[in-house]
């Protein structure tokens, strides 16, 4: 489902003396449907960078990132957009939404984007928000005013609204209490069961051990650290 | 009066105006620019109509001038006298006897016949002017037949008054092509514009435009499907001749709010009275 | 898949000065593309060339018309192009008063495009106008008021309603949120995003506000001195800019 072949990434800082920073080199990995892989490594090893590359958020200079048969490195923007809409979900640590849009719509939006009717999308959003213990009185409000934990849960609800065949999770259980952490872990397990290929970053070791089938230490691809 | 050329204007000017008239007749409803001359009267007094009349008058013509339908108001009397003195043509107040009728804001009630020419005095020839102030843009709109704006004006009328309140200078579409301002005639007269046997010429002196309707031209008043055009008039008979089918002027007759309605077309009214018709206010 | 709009090598010079140079890109149905760059970078020139307001020196702007398929709009006759710009195209000006008739009521403003394409039923036109005012969150009791009595944000929303009432497929926007205060901007962005999604609109948005493109645009082009220096997915260009100028632009944004 997700396949990386010899992927490398450098940052060129044109405005800081054109410094070239090599962040990752020769990453190869593959994640099958129903499999969950954890990225590990010390802070700064490039876990988030790799995740962002797999989402197409960071430009990849070399190699292949194939998701559902489409090479993100070569794909036209509209192919990436279609891929993100239909196949590839991403739960980031931060919620980025248009101010003023009600929480319910924020969560329902990924479903609306794939053509689900407004009422059906809303119903699904309500189920998720209830599961994640977002009080109903907040549904009509914009999440921009919510606490960090609440925002995180809205973000997760949004990420799980559409059943993406491939999922990227960046610290999904961070800043969650025990109850909500459990809900999120169940959601991830469900996704696995229905065959989603998942790559995640978990600092929460217990969660990692419970969910993930494999771990990949990103340090191995980090020039200067591994060497 | 030998000091003046026939009908005041010099022959070169008349030829220039005739060319504009011919072009206007060839493209009904299209506003033809022309080099309007200074006339011995102020703008707004019919300088456009006078130049058109001057260009088409022949010594054999019989000339009639009406102002709001009447032969005896200042504007009508002075223009009639003007051509009596500069062209020496015969003048008349009878619609049926006139070969050229210059008019300010009315069409005579009696149907005109082939061979007659009706000359309108036009203050503002551009029907789109109040909605689109740029001449370059209105010309483009005409050439591309972009007339949505014209209906916006009617829309605004209905939204504000519940019906199309435009009562005069009511826009028309000519031969399915150009939208035209018929000059400030009451919309009661609009149906007479179309399919008329006489030639209709429109002259705007200040704005330097001439346009025309050749005989039997198709002219349609703009409207909405659910708010169709209506040729309205005061709902009264004429106080003098009793006519119920003519356009009426409201005349205040005393300080107690007394009023009477009389035909605005004086010739029509007089003819009816002479034929024995009598209204309720007739002496 | 046929692009809705295919811009090919558009160049516009003002004498020796370059307005925009050799700009090429495709816009697909339902896509929103943002064009960013500082003042004078040529983004407005480019927008005006694409929308038919300016004639480029070279290049083609091929639009996939409903009836005849892809046509170069620059080579089109003017009547055809103007017909396009009041049916399938829409243009939202930065200053609402450039895009509105200030002397005509809100309802008349919205209805104009309908009447321009031949609608002649007052009741229908008025119903559609009422519906559109509601969609852009203007109280329908204001339908007979002139835009001069509206706030800046309302005027901008009215302009959008006026533009979208004929169901265009492509909307050009020139700094649509410029000059509005921040709370009004958010409301407008939300509205635009909803309309783009619900109507399946494609849009080209020129702005210097990176937050606007992040929220509205799928793709982004960065212009400098009349040239496109970088193009790609919006979040990719903003989060991992490759060109020196893009990096400068992104790093110059003040964080709130």
CSV table of N, CA, C and O in Angstrom, one decimal, chain B residues 160-264:
chain,number,residue,atom,x,y,z
B,160,UNK,N,-39.3,48.7,-6.6
B,160,UNK,CA,-39.6,49.9,-5.8
B,160,UNK,C,-41.1,50.2,-5.8
B,160,UNK,O,-41.6,50.7,-4.8
B,161,UNK,N,-41.8,50.0,-6.9
B,161,UNK,CA,-43.1,50.5,-7.1
B,161,UNK,C,-44.2,49.4,-7.2
B,161,UNK,O,-45.4,49.7,-7.3
B,162,UNK,N,-43.7,48.2,-7.4
B,162,UNK,CA,-44.6,47.1,-7.5
B,162,UNK,C,-45.1,46.9,-9.0
B,162,UNK,O,-45.7,46.0,-9.3
B,163,UNK,N,-44.7,47.9,-9.8
B,163,UNK,CA,-45.0,47.8,-11.3
B,163,UNK,C,-44.0,48.6,-12.0
B,163,UNK,O,-43.2,49.3,-11.4
B,164,UNK,N,-44.0,48.5,-13.3
B,164,UNK,CA,-43.0,49.3,-14.1
B,164,UNK,C,-43.5,50.7,-14.1
B,164,UNK,O,-44.5,51.0,-14.7
B,165,UNK,N,-42.8,51.6,-13.3
B,165,UNK,CA,-43.3,52.9,-13.1
B,165,UNK,C,-42.8,53.9,-14.2
B,165,UNK,O,-43.2,55.0,-14.3
B,166,UNK,N,-41.9,53.4,-15.1
B,166,UNK,CA,-41.4,54.3,-16.1
B,166,UNK,C,-42.6,54.7,-17.0
B,166,UNK,O,-43.2,53.8,-17.6
B,167,UNK,N,-42.9,55.9,-17.1
B,167,UNK,CA,-44.1,56.4,-17.8
B,167,UNK,C,-43.8,57.1,-19.1
B,167,UNK,O,-44.6,57.2,-19.9
B,168,UNK,N,-42.5,57.5,-19.3
B,168,UNK,CA,-42.2,58.1,-20.5
B,168,UNK,C,-40.7,57.7,-20.9
B,168,UNK,O,-40.0,57.2,-20.0
B,169,UNK,N,-40.3,58.0,-22.1
B,169,UNK,CA,-39.0,57.5,-22.5
B,169,UNK,C,-38.8,56.0,-22.2
B,169,UNK,O,-37.8,55.6,-21.8
B,170,UNK,N,-39.9,55.3,-22.5
B,170,UNK,CA,-39.9,53.9,-22.2
B,170,UNK,C,-39.1,53.1,-23.2
B,170,UNK,O,-39.4,53.2,-24.4
B,171,UNK,N,-38.1,52.4,-22.9
B,171,UNK,CA,-37.2,51.8,-23.9
B,171,UNK,C,-37.8,50.7,-24.8
B,171,UNK,O,-38.7,50.0,-24.3
B,172,UNK,N,-37.4,50.7,-26.0
B,172,UNK,CA,-38.0,49.8,-27.0
B,172,UNK,C,-36.8,49.1,-27.7
B,172,UNK,O,-35.7,49.5,-27.7
B,173,UNK,N,-37.1,47.9,-28.2
B,173,UNK,CA,-36.2,47.2,-29.0
B,173,UNK,C,-36.6,47.2,-30.5
B,173,UNK,O,-37.8,47.0,-30.8
B,174,UNK,N,-35.7,47.6,-31.3
B,174,UNK,CA,-36.0,47.9,-32.7
B,174,UNK,C,-35.6,46.7,-33.6
B,174,UNK,O,-34.4,46.3,-33.6
B,175,UNK,N,-36.5,46.1,-34.3
B,175,UNK,CA,-36.2,45.0,-35.2
B,175,UNK,C,-35.4,43.9,-34.5
B,175,UNK,O,-34.5,43.3,-35.1
B,176,UNK,N,-35.7,43.7,-33.2
B,176,UNK,CA,-35.0,42.6,-32.5
B,176,UNK,C,-33.5,42.9,-32.3
B,176,UNK,O,-32.7,42.0,-32.0
B,177,UNK,N,-33.0,44.1,-32.5
B,177,UNK,CA,-31.6,44.4,-32.5
B,177,UNK,C,-31.3,45.5,-31.5
B,177,UNK,O,-30.9,45.2,-30.4
B,178,UNK,N,-31.4,46.7,-31.9
B,178,UNK,CA,-31.0,47.8,-31.0
B,178,UNK,C,-32.1,48.2,-30.0
B,178,UNK,O,-33.3,48.3,-30.4
B,179,UNK,N,-31.6,48.5,-28.8
B,179,UNK,CA,-32.5,49.1,-27.8
B,179,UNK,C,-32.4,50.6,-28.0
B,179,UNK,O,-31.3,51.2,-28.2
B,180,UNK,N,-33.6,51.3,-28.0
B,180,UNK,CA,-33.7,52.6,-28.4
B,180,UNK,C,-34.5,53.4,-27.4
B,180,UNK,O,-35.5,52.9,-26.9
B,181,UNK,N,-34.1,54.7,-27.2
B,181,UNK,CA,-34.9,55.6,-26.3
B,181,UNK,C,-35.8,56.3,-27.3
B,181,UNK,O,-35.4,57.0,-28.2
B,182,UNK,N,-37.1,56.2,-27.1
B,182,UNK,CA,-38.1,56.8,-28.1
B,182,UNK,C,-38.2,58.3,-27.8
B,182,UNK,O,-39.3,58.8,-28.3
B,183,UNK,N,-37.3,58.9,-27.1
B,183,UNK,CA,-37.5,60.3,-26.6
B,183,UNK,C,-38.6,60.3,-25.5
B,183,UNK,O,-39.3,59.3,-25.4
B,184,UNK,N,-38.7,61.4,-24.8
B,184,UNK,CA,-39.6,61.3,-23.6
B,184,UNK,C,-41.1,61.4,-24.0
B,184,UNK,O,-41.9,62.1,-23.5
B,185,UNK,N,-41.5,60.5,-25.0
B,185,UNK,CA,-42.9,60.4,-25.2
B,185,UNK,C,-43.6,59.6,-24.1
B,185,UNK,O,-42.9,58.8,-23.5
B,186,UNK,N,-44.8,59.8,-23.8
B,186,UNK,CA,-45.5,58.9,-22.8
B,186,UNK,C,-45.5,57.5,-23.3
B,186,UNK,O,-45.6,57.3,-24.5
B,187,UNK,N,-45.5,56.5,-22.4
B,187,UNK,CA,-45.4,55.2,-22.9
B,187,UNK,C,-46.8,54.8,-23.6
B,187,UNK,O,-46.8,53.8,-24.4
B,188,UNK,N,-47.8,55.6,-23.4
B,188,UNK,CA,-49.0,55.5,-24.1
B,188,UNK,C,-48.8,55.5,-25.6
B,188,UNK,O,-49.5,54.8,-26.4
B,189,UNK,N,-47.8,56.3,-26.0
B,189,UNK,CA,-47.5,56.4,-27.5
B,189,UNK,C,-46.6,55.3,-28.0
B,189,UNK,O,-46.5,55.1,-29.2
B,190,UNK,N,-46.0,54.5,-27.1
B,190,UNK,CA,-45.1,53.4,-27.6
B,190,UNK,C,-45.7,52.5,-28.7
B,190,UNK,O,-45.0,52.2,-29.7
B,191,UNK,N,-46.9,52.1,-28.5
B,191,UNK,CA,-47.4,51.1,-29.5
B,191,UNK,C,-47.5,51.8,-30.9
B,191,UNK,O,-47.5,51.0,-31.9
B,192,UNK,N,-47.6,53.1,-31.0
B,192,UNK,CA,-47.6,53.7,-32.3
B,192,UNK,C,-46.3,53.8,-33.0
B,192,UNK,O,-46.2,54.0,-34.2
B,193,UNK,N,-45.2,53.6,-32.2
B,193,UNK,CA,-43.9,53.6,-32.9
B,193,UNK,C,-43.7,52.5,-33.9
B,193,UNK,O,-43.1,52.7,-34.9
B,194,UNK,N,-44.2,51.4,-33.6
B,194,UNK,CA,-44.0,50.2,-34.4
B,194,UNK,C,-45.0,50.2,-35.6
B,194,UNK,O,-46.1,50.7,-35.5
B,195,UNK,N,-44.5,49.7,-36.7
B,195,UNK,CA,-45.4,49.5,-37.8
B,195,UNK,C,-46.0,50.8,-38.3
B,195,UNK,O,-47.1,50.8,-38.9
B,196,UNK,N,-45.3,51.9,-38.1
B,196,UNK,CA,-45.9,53.2,-38.5
B,196,UNK,C,-45.6,53.4,-40.0
B,196,UNK,O,-44.6,53.1,-40.5
B,197,UNK,N,-46.6,54.0,-40.7
B,197,UNK,CA,-46.5,54.2,-42.1
B,197,UNK,C,-45.5,55.4,-42.4
B,197,UNK,O,-44.9,55.4,-43.5
B,198,UNK,N,-45.4,56.3,-41.5
B,198,UNK,CA,-44.6,57.5,-41.7
B,198,UNK,C,-43.1,57.2,-41.3
B,198,UNK,O,-42.9,56.2,-40.6
B,199,UNK,N,-42.2,58.0,-41.8
B,199,UNK,CA,-40.8,57.9,-41.4
B,199,UNK,C,-40.6,58.6,-40.1
B,199,UNK,O,-41.2,59.7,-39.9
B,200,UNK,N,-39.9,58.0,-39.2
B,200,UNK,CA,-39.6,58.7,-37.9
B,200,UNK,C,-38.2,59.0,-37.7
B,200,UNK,O,-37.3,58.1,-37.9
B,201,UNK,N,-37.8,60.2,-37.5
B,201,UNK,CA,-36.4,60.7,-37.4
B,201,UNK,C,-36.3,61.3,-36.0
B,201,UNK,O,-37.1,62.0,-35.5
B,202,UNK,N,-35.1,60.9,-35.3
B,202,UNK,CA,-34.9,61.4,-34.0
B,202,UNK,C,-33.6,62.2,-34.0
B,202,UNK,O,-32.6,61.7,-34.4
B,203,UNK,N,-33.7,63.5,-33.5
B,203,UNK,CA,-32.5,64.3,-33.5
B,203,UNK,C,-32.1,64.8,-32.1
B,203,UNK,O,-33.0,65.3,-31.4
B,204,UNK,N,-30.9,64.5,-31.7
B,204,UNK,CA,-30.4,65.0,-30.4
B,204,UNK,C,-29.3,66.0,-30.6
B,204,UNK,O,-28.2,65.6,-31.0
B,205,UNK,N,-29.5,67.3,-30.4
B,205,UNK,CA,-28.6,68.3,-30.8
B,205,UNK,C,-27.4,68.4,-29.8
B,205,UNK,O,-26.2,68.3,-30.3
B,206,UNK,N,-27.7,68.4,-28.6
B,206,UNK,CA,-26.6,68.6,-27.6
B,206,UNK,C,-25.7,67.3,-27.6
B,206,UNK,O,-24.5,67.3,-27.6
B,207,UNK,N,-26.4,66.1,-27.8
B,207,UNK,CA,-25.7,64.9,-27.7
B,207,UNK,C,-25.1,64.5,-29.1
B,207,UNK,O,-24.5,63.4,-29.2
B,208,UNK,N,-25.5,65.2,-30.1
B,208,UNK,CA,-25.0,65.0,-31.5
B,208,UNK,C,-25.2,63.6,-32.0
B,208,UNK,O,-24.3,62.9,-32.5
B,209,UNK,N,-26.5,63.2,-31.9
B,209,UNK,CA,-26.9,61.9,-32.4
B,209,UNK,C,-28.2,62.0,-33.2
B,209,UNK,O,-29.1,62.8,-32.9
B,210,UNK,N,-28.2,61.2,-34.3
B,210,UNK,CA,-29.4,61.1,-35.0
B,210,UNK,C,-29.8,59.6,-35.2
B,210,UNK,O,-28.8,58.8,-35.4
B,211,UNK,N,-31.0,59.2,-35.0
B,211,UNK,CA,-31.4,57.9,-35.3
B,211,UNK,C,-32.8,57.9,-35.9
B,211,UNK,O,-33.5,58.9,-35.9
B,212,UNK,N,-33.2,56.7,-36.4
B,212,UNK,CA,-34.4,56.7,-37.2
B,212,UNK,C,-35.1,55.4,-37.2
B,212,UNK,O,-34.5,54.4,-36.9
B,213,UNK,N,-36.4,55.5,-37.6
B,213,UNK,CA,-37.2,54.3,-37.8
B,213,UNK,C,-37.8,54.4,-39.2
B,213,UNK,O,-38.6,55.3,-39.4
B,214,UNK,N,-37.4,53.6,-40.1
B,214,UNK,CA,-38.1,53.6,-41.4
B,214,UNK,C,-39.5,53.1,-41.3
B,214,UNK,O,-39.9,52.6,-40.3
B,215,UNK,N,-40.4,53.4,-42.3
B,215,UNK,CA,-41.8,53.0,-42.2
B,215,UNK,C,-41.9,51.5,-41.9
B,215,UNK,O,-41.1,50.7,-42.3
B,216,UNK,N,-42.9,51.1,-41.2
B,216,UNK,CA,-43.3,49.8,-40.9
B,216,UNK,C,-42.1,49.0,-40.2
B,216,UNK,O,-41.8,47.8,-40.5
B,217,UNK,N,-41.5,49.6,-39.2
B,217,UNK,CA,-40.4,49.0,-38.5
B,217,UNK,C,-41.0,48.2,-37.3
B,217,UNK,O,-42.0,48.7,-36.7
B,218,UNK,N,-40.5,47.1,-37.0
B,218,UNK,CA,-40.9,46.4,-35.8
B,218,UNK,C,-40.3,47.0,-34.5
B,218,UNK,O,-39.1,47.1,-34.4
B,219,UNK,N,-41.1,47.4,-33.6
B,219,UNK,CA,-40.7,48.1,-32.4
B,219,UNK,C,-41.4,47.4,-31.2
B,219,UNK,O,-42.7,47.4,-31.2
B,220,UNK,N,-40.7,46.9,-30.3
B,220,UNK,CA,-41.3,46.2,-29.1
B,220,UNK,C,-40.8,46.9,-27.8
B,220,UNK,O,-39.6,47.2,-27.6
B,221,UNK,N,-41.8,47.2,-27.0
B,221,UNK,CA,-41.5,47.8,-25.7
B,221,UNK,C,-40.9,46.7,-24.7
B,221,UNK,O,-41.5,45.6,-24.7
B,222,UNK,N,-39.8,47.0,-24.0
B,222,UNK,CA,-39.2,46.0,-23.2
B,222,UNK,C,-40.2,45.7,-22.0
B,222,UNK,O,-40.8,46.6,-21.5
B,223,UNK,N,-40.2,44.5,-21.5
B,223,UNK,CA,-41.0,44.2,-20.3
B,223,UNK,C,-40.6,42.8,-19.7
B,223,UNK,O,-39.6,42.2,-20.2
B,224,UNK,N,-41.3,42.4,-18.7
B,224,UNK,CA,-41.1,41.1,-18.1
B,224,UNK,C,-42.3,40.2,-18.5
B,224,UNK,O,-43.4,40.8,-18.6
B,225,UNK,N,-42.1,38.9,-18.5
B,225,UNK,CA,-43.2,38.0,-18.8
B,225,UNK,C,-44.3,38.2,-17.8
B,225,UNK,O,-45.5,38.2,-18.2
B,226,UNK,N,-43.9,38.4,-16.5
B,226,UNK,CA,-45.0,38.5,-15.5
B,226,UNK,C,-45.3,40.0,-15.2
B,226,UNK,O,-46.1,40.3,-14.3
B,227,UNK,N,-44.7,40.9,-15.9
B,227,UNK,CA,-45.1,42.3,-15.8
B,227,UNK,C,-45.1,42.9,-17.2
B,227,UNK,O,-44.2,43.7,-17.6
B,228,UNK,N,-46.1,42.5,-18.0
B,228,UNK,CA,-46.1,42.9,-19.4
B,228,UNK,C,-46.2,44.4,-19.6
B,228,UNK,O,-46.8,45.1,-18.7
B,229,UNK,N,-45.7,44.9,-20.7
B,229,UNK,CA,-45.9,46.3,-21.0
B,229,UNK,C,-47.3,46.8,-21.1
B,229,UNK,O,-48.2,46.0,-21.6
B,230,UNK,N,-47.6,47.9,-20.5
B,230,UNK,CA,-49.0,48.4,-20.6
B,230,UNK,C,-48.9,49.9,-21.0
B,230,UNK,O,-48.2,50.7,-20.4
B,231,UNK,N,-49.7,50.3,-22.1
B,231,UNK,CA,-49.7,51.7,-22.5
B,231,UNK,C,-50.8,52.4,-21.7
B,231,UNK,O,-52.0,52.3,-21.9
B,232,UNK,N,-50.3,53.1,-20.6
B,232,UNK,CA,-51.3,53.6,-19.7
B,232,UNK,C,-51.6,55.1,-20.0
B,232,UNK,O,-50.8,55.8,-20.6
B,233,UNK,N,-52.7,55.5,-19.5
B,233,UNK,CA,-53.1,56.9,-19.6
B,233,UNK,C,-54.1,57.2,-18.4
B,233,UNK,O,-54.5,56.3,-17.7
B,234,UNK,N,-54.4,58.5,-18.2
B,234,UNK,CA,-55.3,58.9,-17.1
B,234,UNK,C,-56.7,58.2,-17.5
B,234,UNK,O,-57.1,58.3,-18.6
B,235,UNK,N,-57.3,57.7,-16.4
B,235,UNK,CA,-58.5,57.0,-16.7
B,235,UNK,C,-59.7,57.9,-16.7
B,235,UNK,O,-60.5,57.9,-15.8
B,236,UNK,N,-59.8,58.7,-17.7
B,236,UNK,CA,-60.9,59.7,-17.8
B,236,UNK,C,-61.2,59.9,-19.3
B,236,UNK,O,-60.3,59.6,-20.1
B,237,UNK,N,-62.4,60.4,-19.6
B,237,UNK,CA,-62.6,60.9,-21.0
B,237,UNK,C,-62.1,62.4,-21.0
B,237,UNK,O,-61.9,63.0,-20.0
B,238,UNK,N,-61.8,62.8,-22.3
B,238,UNK,CA,-61.4,64.2,-22.4
B,238,UNK,C,-62.6,65.1,-22.0
B,238,UNK,O,-63.7,64.9,-22.4
B,239,UNK,N,-62.2,66.2,-21.2
B,239,UNK,CA,-63.3,67.1,-20.8
B,239,UNK,C,-63.9,67.9,-21.9
B,239,UNK,O,-65.0,68.4,-21.8
B,240,UNK,N,-63.2,68.1,-23.0
B,240,UNK,CA,-63.7,69.0,-24.0
B,240,UNK,C,-64.3,68.2,-25.2
B,240,UNK,O,-65.4,68.6,-25.6
B,241,UNK,N,-63.7,67.1,-25.6
B,241,UNK,CA,-64.3,66.4,-26.7
B,241,UNK,C,-64.8,65.0,-26.4
B,241,UNK,O,-65.4,64.3,-27.2
B,242,UNK,N,-64.6,64.6,-25.1
B,242,UNK,CA,-65.2,63.3,-24.7
B,242,UNK,C,-64.4,62.1,-25.1
B,242,UNK,O,-64.9,61.0,-24.9
B,243,UNK,N,-63.3,62.3,-25.8
B,243,UNK,CA,-62.6,61.1,-26.3
B,243,UNK,C,-62.1,60.2,-25.2
B,243,UNK,O,-61.6,60.7,-24.1
B,244,UNK,N,-62.2,58.9,-25.4
B,244,UNK,CA,-61.7,58.0,-24.3
B,244,UNK,C,-60.5,57.3,-24.7
B,244,UNK,O,-59.9,56.5,-24.0
B,245,UNK,N,-60.0,57.6,-26.0
B,245,UNK,CA,-58.9,56.8,-26.5
B,245,UNK,C,-57.6,57.7,-26.7
B,245,UNK,O,-56.7,57.3,-27.3
B,246,UNK,N,-57.6,58.9,-26.2
B,246,UNK,CA,-56.5,59.8,-26.4
B,246,UNK,C,-55.7,60.0,-25.2
B,246,UNK,O,-56.3,59.8,-24.1
B,247,UNK,N,-54.5,60.5,-25.3
B,247,UNK,CA,-53.6,60.8,-24.2
B,247,UNK,C,-54.0,62.1,-23.6
B,247,UNK,O,-54.3,63.1,-24.3
B,248,UNK,N,-54.2,62.2,-22.3
B,248,UNK,CA,-54.8,63.3,-21.6
B,248,UNK,C,-53.8,64.1,-20.8
B,248,UNK,O,-52.9,63.6,-20.2
B,249,UNK,N,-53.9,65.5,-20.8
B,249,UNK,CA,-53.2,66.3,-19.9
B,249,UNK,C,-54.1,66.6,-18.7
B,249,UNK,O,-55.3,66.8,-18.9
B,250,UNK,N,-53.5,66.7,-17.5
B,250,UNK,CA,-54.3,67.1,-16.4
B,250,UNK,C,-54.2,68.6,-16.2
B,250,UNK,O,-53.0,69.1,-16.1
B,251,UNK,N,-55.3,69.4,-16.2
B,251,UNK,CA,-55.2,70.8,-16.1
B,251,UNK,C,-55.8,71.2,-14.7
B,251,UNK,O,-57.0,70.9,-14.5
B,252,UNK,N,-55.1,72.0,-13.9
B,252,UNK,CA,-55.6,72.5,-12.7
B,252,UNK,C,-56.4,73.8,-13.1
B,252,UNK,O,-55.8,74.7,-13.7
B,253,UNK,N,-57.6,73.9,-12.6
B,253,UNK,CA,-58.4,75.0,-13.1
B,253,UNK,C,-58.8,76.0,-12.0
B,253,UNK,O,-59.3,77.1,-12.3
B,254,UNK,N,-58.6,75.7,-10.8
B,254,UNK,CA,-58.8,76.7,-9.7
B,254,UNK,C,-58.0,76.4,-8.5
B,254,UNK,O,-57.2,75.5,-8.6
B,255,UNK,N,-58.1,77.2,-7.4
B,255,UNK,CA,-57.3,77.0,-6.3
B,255,UNK,C,-57.9,76.0,-5.3
B,255,UNK,O,-57.4,75.7,-4.2
B,256,UNK,N,-59.1,75.4,-5.7
B,256,UNK,CA,-59.8,74.5,-4.8
B,256,UNK,C,-59.5,73.0,-5.2
B,256,UNK,O,-60.3,72.2,-4.8
B,257,UNK,N,-58.5,72.8,-6.0
B,257,UNK,CA,-58.2,71.4,-6.4
B,257,UNK,C,-59.0,71.0,-7.6
B,257,UNK,O,-59.0,69.8,-7.9
B,258,UNK,N,-59.7,71.9,-8.2
B,258,UNK,CA,-60.5,71.6,-9.4
B,258,UNK,C,-59.6,71.2,-10.5
B,258,UNK,O,-58.5,71.9,-10.7
B,259,UNK,N,-59.9,70.3,-11.3
B,259,UNK,CA,-59.0,69.9,-12.4
B,259,UNK,C,-59.9,69.3,-13.5
B,259,UNK,O,-61.0,68.9,-13.3
B,260,UNK,N,-59.3,69.4,-14.7
B,260,UNK,CA,-60.0,68.7,-15.8
B,260,UNK,C,-58.9,68.0,-16.7
B,260,UNK,O,-57.7,68.3,-16.6
B,261,UNK,N,-59.4,67.0,-17.4
B,261,UNK,CA,-58.5,66.2,-18.3
B,261,UNK,C,-58.9,66.6,-19.7
B,261,UNK,O,-60.0,66.5,-20.1
B,262,UNK,N,-57.9,67.0,-20.5
B,262,UNK,CA,-58.1,67.3,-21.9
B,262,UNK,C,-57.1,66.6,-22.8
B,262,UNK,O,-56.0,66.3,-22.3
B,263,UNK,N,-57.5,66.4,-24.0
B,263,UNK,CA,-56.6,65.8,-25.0
B,263,UNK,C,-55.3,66.6,-25.0
B,263,UNK,O,-55.3,67.8,-25.1
B,264,UNK,N,-54.1,65.9,-25.0
B,264,UNK,CA,-52.9,66.7,-25.2
B,264,UNK,C,-52.7,67.0,-26.6
B,264,UNK,O,-52.1,68.0,-27.0
